[in-house]
Amino acid sequence: MTNGSVVVRTVLLALVLLTGMRLWAQPMPESVAARMDSLLRNDMFRTSQVALAVYDLTADSVLYAHNEQQLMRPASTMKLLTAIAAIDKLGGGYRLCTDLCYTGRIVQRTLQGTVYCVGGMDPRFNSDDMAAFVESLHRMGVDTLRGKICADKSMKEAAPWGEGWCWDDENPVLTPLLYGGKDRFMERLQTVLREAGIVVEADIVEGVKPDSAYCICSRFHTIDQILMRMMKESDNLYAEAMFYQLAAATGNRPATAADARRLMAKLLERVGIIPTHYRIADGSGLSLYNYVTAELEIALLRYAYQNKNVYLHLLPSLPIAGEDGTLKNRMGGAFTKGNVQAKTGSVMGVYTLAGYCTAANGHRLCFAIINQGVQRARFARKFQDEVCRALCAP
């Protein structure tokens, strides 16, 4: 043995003794590569495509990459991009608000003027929130509304659907005034007012609340409440609501999808991605016009992990393998259950999975898998589950 070899071994032994590192327990990239290569020999890839990327966050290095720069549709892993961009821009304390305001005066228990319902595109606005609106009028001594009830939908553009959505899908209606996730706010308001004994002698109109209006009630839900359903259940309306919160952060009114795209492009530039190489159409992944890569998804997963405030709000919202959300009935095995936390995605022919897991050596990993051109979902999901098991198992 040469003197150089002795020196190297001595240094390595000293590192083990001093830091407690278990170098022998760390799987080498070659072993991960061998597992992935084996899975990619599946017969399904004779007629379909796959992009796969795995990054070791602990070691800050690429573990595996295959077709990682191929443009593909993300399906609902688009929600990952939306969530990361929204948390990063808006902050973890952000709230989605719906306001009740008025102009005019109250004479003998009659509000003479205009009541404004100002939408903030809160998909969680529900019966309790509506009851609070009505109670705020009661507290003012109002038993009659005379004049107008105005729906202020100026928060966002008028388009009720996203760009590139299929006409025959069950698409949510994108309106700033939502009740129970539906476009029925004003109808429900009138019903609840009458049930509460308030006489409505007012025309229902649309308009914009003036700065002089006095706001008497504000109802809100937190960004974490939106994220939980958006990610765990892959709720498209919640994702689009988050997309338009991002758009509104530009200060433009009405906010547009193009505004949200510009802010997302700025984030891509910060992580070293050229935005013009990709196509972002909506916030949910419903659009057939979205085109991203596994490399892009990995870049944003890395960014979230490195920015603890983003990671703090993102990670709890992700479905957990074998436990909840869209992964409740997947990957229930010993190595993956409770370990893999990832966003699923599916549109016709496209099935995706991207998120985080911990390898047997304790290293934190992020991964992105995009299966495209797959006729049967179960084949793609089985492949994705096997990839995760290969990453997590010793």
mmCIF file of C-alpha atoms in Angstrom:
data_model
loop_
_atom_site.group_PDB
_atom_site.id
_atom_site.type_symbol
_atom_site.label_atom_id
_atom_site.label_comp_id
_atom_site.label_asym_id
_atom_site.label_seq_id
_atom_site.Cartn_x
_atom_site.Cartn_y
_atom_site.Cartn_z
ATOM 1 C CA MET A 1 0.000 0.000 0.000
ATOM 2 C CA THR A 2 1.373 3.392 -0.940
ATOM 3 C CA ASN A 3 1.948 6.177 1.563
ATOM 4 C CA GLY A 4 -0.800 8.183 -0.213
ATOM 5 C CA SER A 5 -3.362 5.408 0.336
ATOM 6 C CA VAL A 6 -2.479 5.207 4.020
ATOM 7 C CA VAL A 7 -2.963 8.946 4.385
ATOM 8 C CA VAL A 8 -6.381 8.848 2.672
ATOM 9 C CA ARG A 9 -7.570 5.954 4.850
ATOM 10 C CA THR A 10 -6.320 7.690 7.981
ATOM 11 C CA VAL A 11 -8.182 10.897 7.099
ATOM 12 C CA LEU A 12 -11.408 8.999 6.385
ATOM 13 C CA LEU A 13 -11.141 7.065 9.639
ATOM 14 C CA ALA A 14 -10.583 10.310 11.543
ATOM 15 C CA LEU A 15 -13.722 11.821 9.948
ATOM 16 C CA VAL A 16 -15.764 8.802 10.993
ATOM 17 C CA LEU A 17 -14.491 8.951 14.560
ATOM 18 C CA LEU A 18 -14.841 12.707 14.908
ATOM 19 C CA THR A 19 -18.213 13.271 13.191
ATOM 20 C CA GLY A 20 -19.938 9.925 13.589
ATOM 21 C CA MET A 21 -20.513 9.662 9.812
ATOM 22 C CA ARG A 22 -21.534 6.229 8.601
ATOM 23 C CA LEU A 23 -19.952 6.376 5.184
ATOM 24 C CA TRP A 24 -20.641 2.714 4.501
ATOM 25 C CA ALA A 25 -24.393 3.233 4.989
ATOM 26 C CA GLN A 26 -24.709 5.853 2.251
ATOM 27 C CA PRO A 27 -26.009 4.280 -0.975
ATOM 28 C CA MET A 28 -23.845 5.307 -3.886
ATOM 29 C CA PRO A 29 -25.492 7.041 -6.856
ATOM 30 C CA GLU A 30 -24.607 3.974 -8.940
ATOM 31 C CA SER A 31 -26.982 1.795 -6.874
ATOM 32 C CA VAL A 32 -29.835 4.268 -7.316
ATOM 33 C CA ALA A 33 -29.055 4.474 -11.012
ATOM 34 C CA ALA A 34 -29.152 0.676 -11.297
ATOM 35 C CA ARG A 35 -32.570 0.550 -9.628
ATOM 36 C CA MET A 36 -33.953 3.285 -11.857
ATOM 37 C CA ASP A 37 -32.466 1.754 -15.003
ATOM 38 C CA SER A 38 -34.133 -1.540 -14.151
ATOM 39 C CA LEU A 39 -37.541 0.104 -13.678
ATOM 40 C CA LEU A 40 -37.189 1.974 -16.969
ATOM 41 C CA ARG A 41 -36.953 -1.335 -18.814
ATOM 42 C CA ASN A 42 -40.703 -1.757 -18.226
ATOM 43 C CA ASP A 43 -42.633 -2.729 -21.367
ATOM 44 C CA MET A 44 -44.941 0.292 -20.916
ATOM 45 C CA PHE A 45 -42.186 2.543 -22.247
ATOM 46 C CA ARG A 46 -42.405 1.012 -25.696
ATOM 47 C CA THR A 47 -45.571 3.069 -26.203
ATOM 48 C CA SER A 48 -45.290 5.878 -23.628
ATOM 49 C CA GLN A 49 -42.789 8.425 -22.361
ATOM 50 C CA VAL A 50 -41.418 9.202 -18.935
ATOM 51 C CA ALA A 51 -39.337 11.981 -17.423
ATOM 52 C CA LEU A 52 -37.676 11.202 -14.112
ATOM 53 C CA ALA A 53 -35.381 13.258 -11.898
ATOM 54 C CA VAL A 54 -34.135 12.642 -8.362
ATOM 55 C CA TYR A 55 -32.080 15.095 -6.305
ATOM 56 C CA ASP A 56 -30.253 14.466 -3.031
ATOM 57 C CA LEU A 57 -31.027 17.577 -0.982
ATOM 58 C CA THR A 58 -28.700 16.578 1.837
ATOM 59 C CA ALA A 59 -25.697 16.007 -0.414
ATOM 60 C CA ASP A 60 -26.788 18.766 -2.843
ATOM 61 C CA SER A 61 -26.287 16.556 -5.881
ATOM 62 C CA VAL A 62 -28.226 14.886 -8.677
ATOM 63 C CA LEU A 63 -28.955 11.219 -7.991
ATOM 64 C CA TYR A 64 -30.691 10.343 -11.228
ATOM 65 C CA ALA A 65 -32.046 11.999 -14.354
ATOM 66 C CA HIS A 66 -33.830 10.625 -17.403
ATOM 67 C CA ASN A 67 -35.534 12.820 -20.014
ATOM 68 C CA GLU A 68 -35.468 15.538 -17.356
ATOM 69 C CA GLN A 69 -35.451 18.309 -19.971
ATOM 70 C CA GLN A 70 -38.329 16.941 -22.050
ATOM 71 C CA LEU A 71 -41.359 19.255 -22.123
ATOM 72 C CA MET A 72 -44.428 17.463 -20.788
ATOM 73 C CA ARG A 73 -47.775 18.281 -19.236
ATOM 74 C CA PRO A 74 -47.569 18.415 -15.443
ATOM 75 C CA ALA A 75 -51.246 17.671 -14.701
ATOM 76 C CA SER A 76 -51.870 18.515 -11.043
ATOM 77 C CA THR A 77 -48.200 18.724 -10.090
ATOM 78 C CA MET A 78 -48.723 22.211 -11.545
ATOM 79 C CA LYS A 79 -50.230 22.904 -8.121
ATOM 80 C CA LEU A 80 -46.749 22.487 -6.626
ATOM 81 C CA LEU A 81 -45.451 25.349 -8.737
ATOM 82 C CA THR A 82 -48.448 27.509 -7.820
ATOM 83 C CA ALA A 83 -48.147 26.740 -4.114
ATOM 84 C CA ILE A 84 -44.406 27.435 -3.941
ATOM 85 C CA ALA A 85 -44.740 30.688 -5.871
ATOM 86 C CA ALA A 86 -47.696 31.838 -3.751
ATOM 87 C CA ILE A 87 -46.085 31.063 -0.388
ATOM 88 C CA ASP A 88 -42.866 32.692 -1.523
ATOM 89 C CA LYS A 89 -44.587 35.879 -2.710
ATOM 90 C CA LEU A 90 -47.500 36.213 -0.273
ATOM 91 C CA GLY A 91 -45.982 34.764 2.896
ATOM 92 C CA GLY A 92 -47.321 32.213 5.352
ATOM 93 C CA GLY A 93 -49.511 34.776 7.104
ATOM 94 C CA TYR A 94 -51.526 35.655 4.001
ATOM 95 C CA ARG A 95 -55.332 35.558 4.247
ATOM 96 C CA LEU A 96 -58.058 35.355 1.606
ATOM 97 C CA CYS A 97 -60.750 37.898 2.506
ATOM 98 C CA THR A 98 -64.362 38.637 1.595
ATOM 99 C CA ASP A 99 -65.770 41.963 2.821
ATOM 100 C CA LEU A 100 -69.208 43.434 3.495
ATOM 101 C CA CYS A 101 -69.331 47.228 3.157
ATOM 102 C CA TYR A 102 -71.898 49.948 2.565
ATOM 103 C CA THR A 103 -72.492 53.523 1.531
ATOM 104 C CA GLY A 104 -75.556 55.588 2.498
ATOM 105 C CA ARG A 105 -77.216 56.029 5.873
ATOM 106 C CA ILE A 106 -79.360 54.184 8.382
ATOM 107 C CA VAL A 107 -82.741 55.762 9.091
ATOM 108 C CA GLN A 108 -85.232 54.076 11.436
ATOM 109 C CA ARG A 109 -83.544 50.665 11.073
ATOM 110 C CA THR A 110 -83.463 50.954 7.274
ATOM 111 C CA LEU A 111 -80.130 51.056 5.462
ATOM 112 C CA GLN A 112 -80.737 53.418 2.567
ATOM 113 C CA GLY A 113 -77.892 53.147 0.076
ATOM 114 C CA THR A 114 -75.726 50.372 -1.375
ATOM 115 C CA VAL A 115 -74.388 47.249 0.305
ATOM 116 C CA TYR A 116 -71.186 45.936 -1.288
ATOM 117 C CA CYS A 117 -70.078 42.309 -1.233
ATOM 118 C CA VAL A 118 -66.395 42.478 -2.119
ATOM 119 C CA GLY A 119 -65.011 39.189 -3.387
ATOM 120 C CA GLY A 120 -61.482 38.025 -2.686
ATOM 121 C CA MET A 121 -61.872 34.627 -4.366
ATOM 122 C CA ASP A 122 -62.008 32.658 -1.126
ATOM 123 C CA PRO A 123 -63.155 29.119 -1.989
ATOM 124 C CA ARG A 124 -63.775 28.313 1.706
ATOM 125 C CA PHE A 125 -66.384 31.044 2.252
ATOM 126 C CA ASN A 126 -69.294 29.118 3.787
ATOM 127 C CA SER A 127 -72.522 29.316 5.764
ATOM 128 C CA ASP A 128 -70.776 30.510 8.939
ATOM 129 C CA ASP A 129 -69.197 33.378 7.026
ATOM 130 C CA MET A 130 -72.522 34.334 5.448
ATOM 131 C CA ALA A 131 -74.191 34.239 8.856
ATOM 132 C CA ALA A 132 -71.498 36.614 10.139
ATOM 133 C CA PHE A 133 -72.333 39.040 7.321
ATOM 134 C CA VAL A 134 -76.000 39.037 8.278
ATOM 135 C CA GLU A 135 -75.229 39.326 11.994
ATOM 136 C CA SER A 136 -73.107 42.408 11.327
ATOM 137 C CA LEU A 137 -76.195 44.099 9.841
ATOM 138 C CA HIS A 138 -78.278 43.055 12.855
ATOM 139 C CA ARG A 139 -75.705 44.565 15.209
ATOM 140 C CA MET A 140 -76.155 47.877 13.408
ATOM 141 C CA GLY A 141 -79.881 47.673 14.062
ATOM 142 C CA VAL A 142 -80.741 47.163 10.389
ATOM 143 C CA ASP A 143 -83.919 45.266 9.521
ATOM 144 C CA THR A 144 -84.449 46.603 5.992
ATOM 145 C CA LEU A 145 -82.153 47.102 3.004
ATOM 146 C CA ARG A 146 -83.361 49.688 0.527
ATOM 147 C CA GLY A 147 -81.350 50.646 -2.546
ATOM 148 C CA LYS A 148 -78.841 48.234 -4.053
ATOM 149 C CA ILE A 149 -76.841 45.150 -3.185
ATOM 150 C CA CYS A 150 -73.686 45.245 -5.287
ATOM 151 C CA ALA A 151 -71.491 42.283 -6.186
ATOM 152 C CA ASP A 152 -67.928 43.586 -6.424
ATOM 153 C CA LYS A 153 -66.058 41.074 -8.583
ATOM 154 C CA SER A 154 -63.315 43.460 -9.602
ATOM 155 C CA MET A 155 -60.559 41.437 -7.920
ATOM 156 C CA LYS A 156 -60.006 39.363 -11.086
ATOM 157 C CA GLU A 157 -60.674 39.317 -14.800
ATOM 158 C CA ALA A 158 -64.123 38.212 -15.945
ATOM 159 C CA ALA A 159 -63.041 34.947 -17.623
ATOM 160 C CA PRO A 160 -64.942 32.152 -15.822
ATOM 161 C CA TRP A 161 -62.542 29.397 -16.918
ATOM 162 C CA GLY A 162 -58.831 28.967 -17.400
ATOM 163 C CA GLU A 163 -56.936 29.077 -20.666
ATOM 164 C CA GLY A 164 -56.760 25.681 -22.352
ATOM 165 C CA TRP A 165 -59.436 23.983 -20.227
ATOM 166 C CA CYS A 166 -61.478 21.300 -21.942
ATOM 167 C CA TRP A 167 -65.077 22.349 -22.506
ATOM 168 C CA ASP A 168 -66.434 18.931 -21.455
ATOM 169 C CA ASP A 169 -64.615 18.729 -18.100
ATOM 170 C CA GLU A 170 -66.320 19.520 -14.792
ATOM 171 C CA ASN A 171 -64.512 22.823 -14.486
ATOM 172 C CA PRO A 172 -64.937 25.180 -11.511
ATOM 173 C CA VAL A 173 -66.254 28.673 -12.196
ATOM 174 C CA LEU A 174 -63.587 31.262 -11.440
ATOM 175 C CA THR A 175 -65.432 34.087 -9.724
ATOM 176 C CA PRO A 176 -64.179 36.269 -6.848
ATOM 177 C CA LEU A 177 -67.495 35.836 -4.995
ATOM 178 C CA LEU A 178 -67.831 32.202 -3.989
ATOM 179 C CA TYR A 179 -70.195 30.449 -1.631
ATOM 180 C CA GLY A 180 -69.393 26.841 -0.798
ATOM 181 C CA GLY A 181 -67.063 26.789 -3.773
ATOM 182 C CA LYS A 182 -69.874 27.684 -6.183
ATOM 183 C CA ASP A 183 -70.951 30.754 -8.145
ATOM 184 C CA ARG A 184 -74.085 31.360 -6.065
ATOM 185 C CA PHE A 185 -73.025 34.000 -3.569
ATOM 186 C CA MET A 186 -75.646 36.675 -4.248
ATOM 187 C CA GLU A 187 -78.475 34.175 -4.498
ATOM 188 C CA ARG A 188 -77.540 32.687 -1.141
ATOM 189 C CA LEU A 189 -77.070 36.102 0.473
ATOM 190 C CA GLN A 190 -80.629 37.146 -0.376
ATOM 191 C CA THR A 191 -81.991 33.891 1.016
ATOM 192 C CA VAL A 192 -80.075 34.173 4.290
ATOM 193 C CA LEU A 193 -81.072 37.838 4.728
ATOM 194 C CA ARG A 194 -84.758 36.988 4.396
ATOM 195 C CA GLU A 195 -84.445 33.965 6.679
ATOM 196 C CA ALA A 196 -82.890 36.286 9.278
ATOM 197 C CA GLY A 197 -85.877 38.638 9.073
ATOM 198 C CA ILE A 198 -84.184 41.395 7.081
ATOM 199 C CA VAL A 199 -86.446 42.877 4.420
ATOM 200 C CA VAL A 200 -84.696 43.217 1.060
ATOM 201 C CA GLU A 201 -85.996 46.082 -1.061
ATOM 202 C CA ALA A 202 -82.887 46.367 -3.195
ATOM 203 C CA ASP A 203 -81.765 45.706 -6.735
ATOM 204 C CA ILE A 204 -78.913 43.248 -7.286
ATOM 205 C CA VAL A 205 -76.181 44.830 -9.396
ATOM 206 C CA GLU A 206 -72.476 44.504 -10.148
ATOM 207 C CA GLY A 207 -69.981 47.265 -9.541
ATOM 208 C CA VAL A 208 -66.919 48.393 -7.625
ATOM 209 C CA LYS A 209 -66.864 49.455 -4.002
ATOM 210 C CA PRO A 210 -65.827 53.116 -3.662
ATOM 211 C CA ASP A 211 -63.053 54.102 -1.266
ATOM 212 C CA SER A 212 -65.619 55.994 0.797
ATOM 213 C CA ALA A 213 -67.546 52.821 1.683
ATOM 214 C CA TYR A 214 -67.564 51.723 5.309
ATOM 215 C CA CYS A 215 -66.714 48.044 5.851
ATOM 216 C CA ILE A 216 -68.630 46.339 8.629
ATOM 217 C CA CYS A 217 -67.516 42.718 8.319
ATOM 218 C CA SER A 218 -64.495 40.899 6.929
ATOM 219 C CA ARG A 219 -64.260 37.111 6.754
ATOM 220 C CA PHE A 220 -61.051 35.313 5.891
ATOM 221 C CA HIS A 221 -59.277 31.990 5.619
ATOM 222 C CA THR A 222 -55.529 31.464 5.872
ATOM 223 C CA ILE A 223 -53.159 30.368 3.151
ATOM 224 C CA ASP A 224 -52.560 27.121 5.086
ATOM 225 C CA GLN A 225 -56.288 26.307 5.051
ATOM 226 C CA ILE A 226 -56.339 26.774 1.285
ATOM 227 C CA LEU A 227 -53.153 24.780 0.763
ATOM 228 C CA MET A 228 -54.403 21.770 2.715
ATOM 229 C CA ARG A 229 -57.344 21.081 0.421
ATOM 230 C CA MET A 230 -55.583 22.335 -2.696
ATOM 231 C CA MET A 231 -52.764 19.820 -2.247
ATOM 232 C CA LYS A 232 -54.175 16.945 -0.177
ATOM 233 C CA GLU A 233 -57.344 16.612 -2.266
ATOM 234 C CA SER A 234 -55.988 18.226 -5.463
ATOM 235 C CA ASP A 235 -58.848 20.731 -5.532
ATOM 236 C CA ASN A 236 -58.682 22.705 -8.779
ATOM 237 C CA LEU A 237 -60.768 25.652 -7.579
ATOM 238 C CA TYR A 238 -58.513 26.144 -4.555
ATOM 239 C CA ALA A 239 -55.465 26.088 -6.827
ATOM 240 C CA GLU A 240 -56.956 28.683 -9.160
ATOM 241 C CA ALA A 241 -57.931 30.826 -6.169
ATOM 242 C CA MET A 242 -54.284 30.724 -5.067
ATOM 243 C CA PHE A 243 -53.158 31.503 -8.623
ATOM 244 C CA TYR A 244 -55.291 34.671 -8.621
ATOM 245 C CA GLN A 245 -54.096 35.697 -5.138
ATOM 246 C CA LEU A 246 -50.651 35.643 -6.717
ATOM 247 C CA ALA A 247 -51.938 37.688 -9.642
ATOM 248 C CA ALA A 248 -53.536 40.232 -7.318
ATOM 249 C CA ALA A 249 -50.195 40.685 -5.539
ATOM 250 C CA THR A 250 -49.050 42.663 -8.599
ATOM 251 C CA GLY A 251 -51.467 45.415 -7.539
ATOM 252 C CA ASN A 252 -53.374 45.182 -10.810
ATOM 253 C CA ARG A 253 -57.147 45.242 -10.608
ATOM 254 C CA PRO A 254 -58.674 43.269 -12.085
ATOM 255 C CA ALA A 255 -55.876 40.748 -11.727
ATOM 256 C CA THR A 256 -55.273 38.478 -14.700
ATOM 257 C CA ALA A 257 -53.763 35.068 -15.332
ATOM 258 C CA ALA A 258 -50.989 36.879 -17.213
ATOM 259 C CA ASP A 259 -50.150 38.753 -13.977
ATOM 260 C CA ALA A 260 -49.723 35.460 -12.127
ATOM 261 C CA ARG A 261 -47.580 34.064 -14.919
ATOM 262 C CA ARG A 262 -45.254 37.077 -14.755
ATOM 263 C CA LEU A 263 -44.684 36.587 -11.035
ATOM 264 C CA MET A 264 -44.080 32.873 -11.515
ATOM 265 C CA ALA A 265 -41.607 33.704 -14.284
ATOM 266 C CA LYS A 266 -39.657 35.896 -11.853
ATOM 267 C CA LEU A 267 -39.397 32.973 -9.435
ATOM 268 C CA LEU A 268 -38.153 30.689 -12.208
ATOM 269 C CA GLU A 269 -35.469 33.226 -13.063
ATOM 270 C CA ARG A 270 -34.353 33.295 -9.424
ATOM 271 C CA VAL A 271 -33.838 29.531 -9.400
ATOM 272 C CA GLY A 272 -31.867 29.647 -12.636
ATOM 273 C CA ILE A 273 -34.638 28.586 -15.020
ATOM 274 C CA ILE A 274 -35.347 30.416 -18.283
ATOM 275 C CA PRO A 275 -39.136 31.052 -18.174
ATOM 276 C CA THR A 276 -39.582 31.307 -21.944
ATOM 277 C CA HIS A 277 -38.540 27.668 -22.303
ATOM 278 C CA TYR A 278 -41.762 26.597 -20.602
ATOM 279 C CA ARG A 279 -45.501 27.250 -20.812
ATOM 280 C CA ILE A 280 -47.567 28.071 -17.740
ATOM 281 C CA ALA A 281 -51.261 28.532 -18.502
ATOM 282 C CA ASP A 282 -53.115 28.085 -15.209
ATOM 283 C CA GLY A 283 -52.594 27.326 -11.542
ATOM 284 C CA SER A 284 -54.221 23.906 -11.256
ATOM 285 C CA GLY A 285 -52.886 21.853 -14.154
ATOM 286 C CA LEU A 286 -56.258 21.502 -15.855
ATOM 287 C CA SER A 287 -55.006 23.324 -18.935
ATOM 288 C CA LEU A 288 -53.725 21.369 -21.900
ATOM 289 C CA TYR A 289 -51.403 24.303 -22.614
ATOM 290 C CA ASN A 290 -49.105 23.754 -19.608
ATOM 291 C CA TYR A 291 -45.663 22.429 -20.510
ATOM 292 C CA VAL A 292 -42.915 21.939 -17.930
ATOM 293 C CA THR A 293 -40.064 19.532 -17.276
ATOM 294 C CA ALA A 294 -39.030 17.254 -14.446
ATOM 295 C CA GLU A 295 -35.940 19.452 -14.152
ATOM 296 C CA LEU A 296 -38.102 22.527 -13.522
ATOM 297 C CA GLU A 297 -40.138 20.756 -10.838
ATOM 298 C CA ILE A 298 -36.947 19.612 -9.113
ATOM 299 C CA ALA A 299 -35.593 23.166 -9.193
ATOM 300 C CA LEU A 300 -38.668 24.490 -7.364
ATOM 301 C CA LEU A 301 -38.752 21.601 -4.888
ATOM 302 C CA ARG A 302 -35.123 22.389 -4.078
ATOM 303 C CA TYR A 303 -35.945 26.085 -3.725
ATOM 304 C CA ALA A 304 -38.767 25.317 -1.301
ATOM 305 C CA TYR A 305 -36.547 23.034 0.767
ATOM 306 C CA GLN A 306 -33.805 25.670 0.971
ATOM 307 C CA ASN A 307 -36.272 28.398 2.005
ATOM 308 C CA LYS A 308 -37.598 27.194 5.324
ATOM 309 C CA ASN A 309 -40.598 29.529 5.465
ATOM 310 C CA VAL A 310 -41.818 28.101 2.147
ATOM 311 C CA TYR A 311 -41.043 24.515 3.190
ATOM 312 C CA LEU A 312 -42.774 25.016 6.557
ATOM 313 C CA HIS A 313 -46.093 25.724 4.828
ATOM 314 C CA LEU A 314 -45.681 23.469 1.793
ATOM 315 C CA LEU A 315 -44.675 20.168 3.402
ATOM 316 C CA PRO A 316 -47.702 19.693 5.720
ATOM 317 C CA SER A 317 -50.035 20.239 2.763
ATOM 318 C CA LEU A 318 -48.604 17.393 0.669
ATOM 319 C CA PRO A 319 -50.390 14.012 0.608
ATOM 320 C CA ILE A 320 -48.649 11.391 2.741
ATOM 321 C CA ALA A 321 -48.169 7.909 1.307
ATOM 322 C CA GLY A 322 -50.473 5.331 2.868
ATOM 323 C CA GLU A 323 -52.041 7.913 5.181
ATOM 324 C CA ASP A 324 -54.024 10.745 3.615
ATOM 325 C CA GLY A 325 -55.058 12.762 0.602
ATOM 326 C CA THR A 326 -54.603 11.395 -2.887
ATOM 327 C CA LEU A 327 -51.862 9.031 -1.624
ATOM 328 C CA LYS A 328 -53.973 7.431 1.103
ATOM 329 C CA ASN A 329 -54.307 4.172 -0.796
ATOM 330 C CA ARG A 330 -50.859 4.147 -2.350
ATOM 331 C CA MET A 331 -47.404 3.082 -1.137
ATOM 332 C CA GLY A 332 -48.488 1.523 2.141
ATOM 333 C CA GLY A 333 -45.293 -0.520 2.397
ATOM 334 C CA ALA A 334 -42.762 -0.367 5.206
ATOM 335 C CA PHE A 335 -40.310 1.989 3.502
ATOM 336 C CA THR A 336 -42.746 4.402 1.852
ATOM 337 C CA LYS A 337 -45.730 4.711 4.223
ATOM 338 C CA GLY A 338 -45.528 7.986 6.125
ATOM 339 C CA ASN A 339 -42.263 8.742 4.337
ATOM 340 C CA VAL A 340 -43.179 9.822 0.808
ATOM 341 C CA GLN A 341 -44.922 13.227 0.742
ATOM 342 C CA ALA A 342 -45.830 14.191 -2.800
ATOM 343 C CA LYS A 343 -48.339 15.818 -5.129
ATOM 344 C CA THR A 344 -50.141 13.554 -7.554
ATOM 345 C CA GLY A 345 -51.470 14.563 -10.952
ATOM 346 C CA SER A 346 -53.662 13.120 -13.669
ATOM 347 C CA VAL A 347 -55.260 14.265 -16.900
ATOM 348 C CA MET A 348 -56.090 11.992 -19.809
ATOM 349 C CA GLY A 349 -52.930 10.075 -20.684
ATOM 350 C CA VAL A 350 -50.743 11.974 -18.205
ATOM 351 C CA TYR A 351 -49.931 10.803 -14.660
ATOM 352 C CA THR A 352 -47.445 12.606 -12.453
ATOM 353 C CA LEU A 353 -45.918 12.529 -8.989
ATOM 354 C CA ALA A 354 -43.482 14.991 -7.412
ATOM 355 C CA GLY A 355 -42.380 15.642 -3.854
ATOM 356 C CA TYR A 356 -40.074 14.519 -1.081
ATOM 357 C CA CYS A 357 -38.935 11.368 0.690
ATOM 358 C CA THR A 358 -36.129 10.228 2.993
ATOM 359 C CA ALA A 359 -33.661 7.565 1.865
ATOM 360 C CA ALA A 360 -32.460 4.724 4.076
ATOM 361 C CA ASN A 361 -29.248 6.618 4.848
ATOM 362 C CA GLY A 362 -31.226 9.563 6.229
ATOM 363 C CA HIS A 363 -30.685 11.804 3.228
ATOM 364 C CA ARG A 364 -33.604 13.979 2.193
ATOM 365 C CA LEU A 365 -34.527 13.577 -1.473
ATOM 366 C CA CYS A 366 -36.858 15.318 -3.881
ATOM 367 C CA PHE A 367 -38.145 13.716 -7.061
ATOM 368 C CA ALA A 368 -40.330 14.387 -10.088
ATOM 369 C CA ILE A 369 -41.943 11.745 -12.312
ATOM 370 C CA ILE A 370 -43.991 12.577 -15.404
ATOM 371 C CA ASN A 371 -45.621 9.702 -17.279
ATOM 372 C CA GLN A 372 -47.136 10.706 -20.615
ATOM 373 C CA GLY A 373 -49.009 8.737 -23.261
ATOM 374 C CA VAL A 374 -50.148 6.111 -20.753
ATOM 375 C CA GLN A 375 -53.516 4.541 -21.536
ATOM 376 C CA ARG A 376 -54.135 2.947 -18.134
ATOM 377 C CA ALA A 377 -53.493 4.940 -14.987
ATOM 378 C CA ARG A 378 -52.665 1.930 -12.855
ATOM 379 C CA PHE A 379 -49.547 1.160 -14.902
ATOM 380 C CA ALA A 380 -48.130 4.652 -14.425
ATOM 381 C CA ARG A 381 -48.975 4.731 -10.726
ATOM 382 C CA LYS A 382 -47.418 1.316 -10.160
ATOM 383 C CA PHE A 383 -44.226 2.534 -11.831
ATOM 384 C CA GLN A 384 -44.195 5.711 -9.709
ATOM 385 C CA ASP A 385 -44.757 3.716 -6.520
ATOM 386 C CA GLU A 386 -41.885 1.395 -7.426
ATOM 387 C CA VAL A 387 -39.592 4.361 -8.049
ATOM 388 C CA CYS A 388 -40.405 5.732 -4.590
ATOM 389 C CA ARG A 389 -39.834 2.354 -2.963
ATOM 390 C CA ALA A 390 -36.477 2.072 -4.716
ATOM 391 C CA LEU A 391 -35.524 5.504 -3.358
ATOM 392 C CA CYS A 392 -36.613 4.754 0.204
ATOM 393 C CA ALA A 393 -35.549 1.115 0.677
ATOM 394 C CA PRO A 394 -32.050 0.117 1.847
#
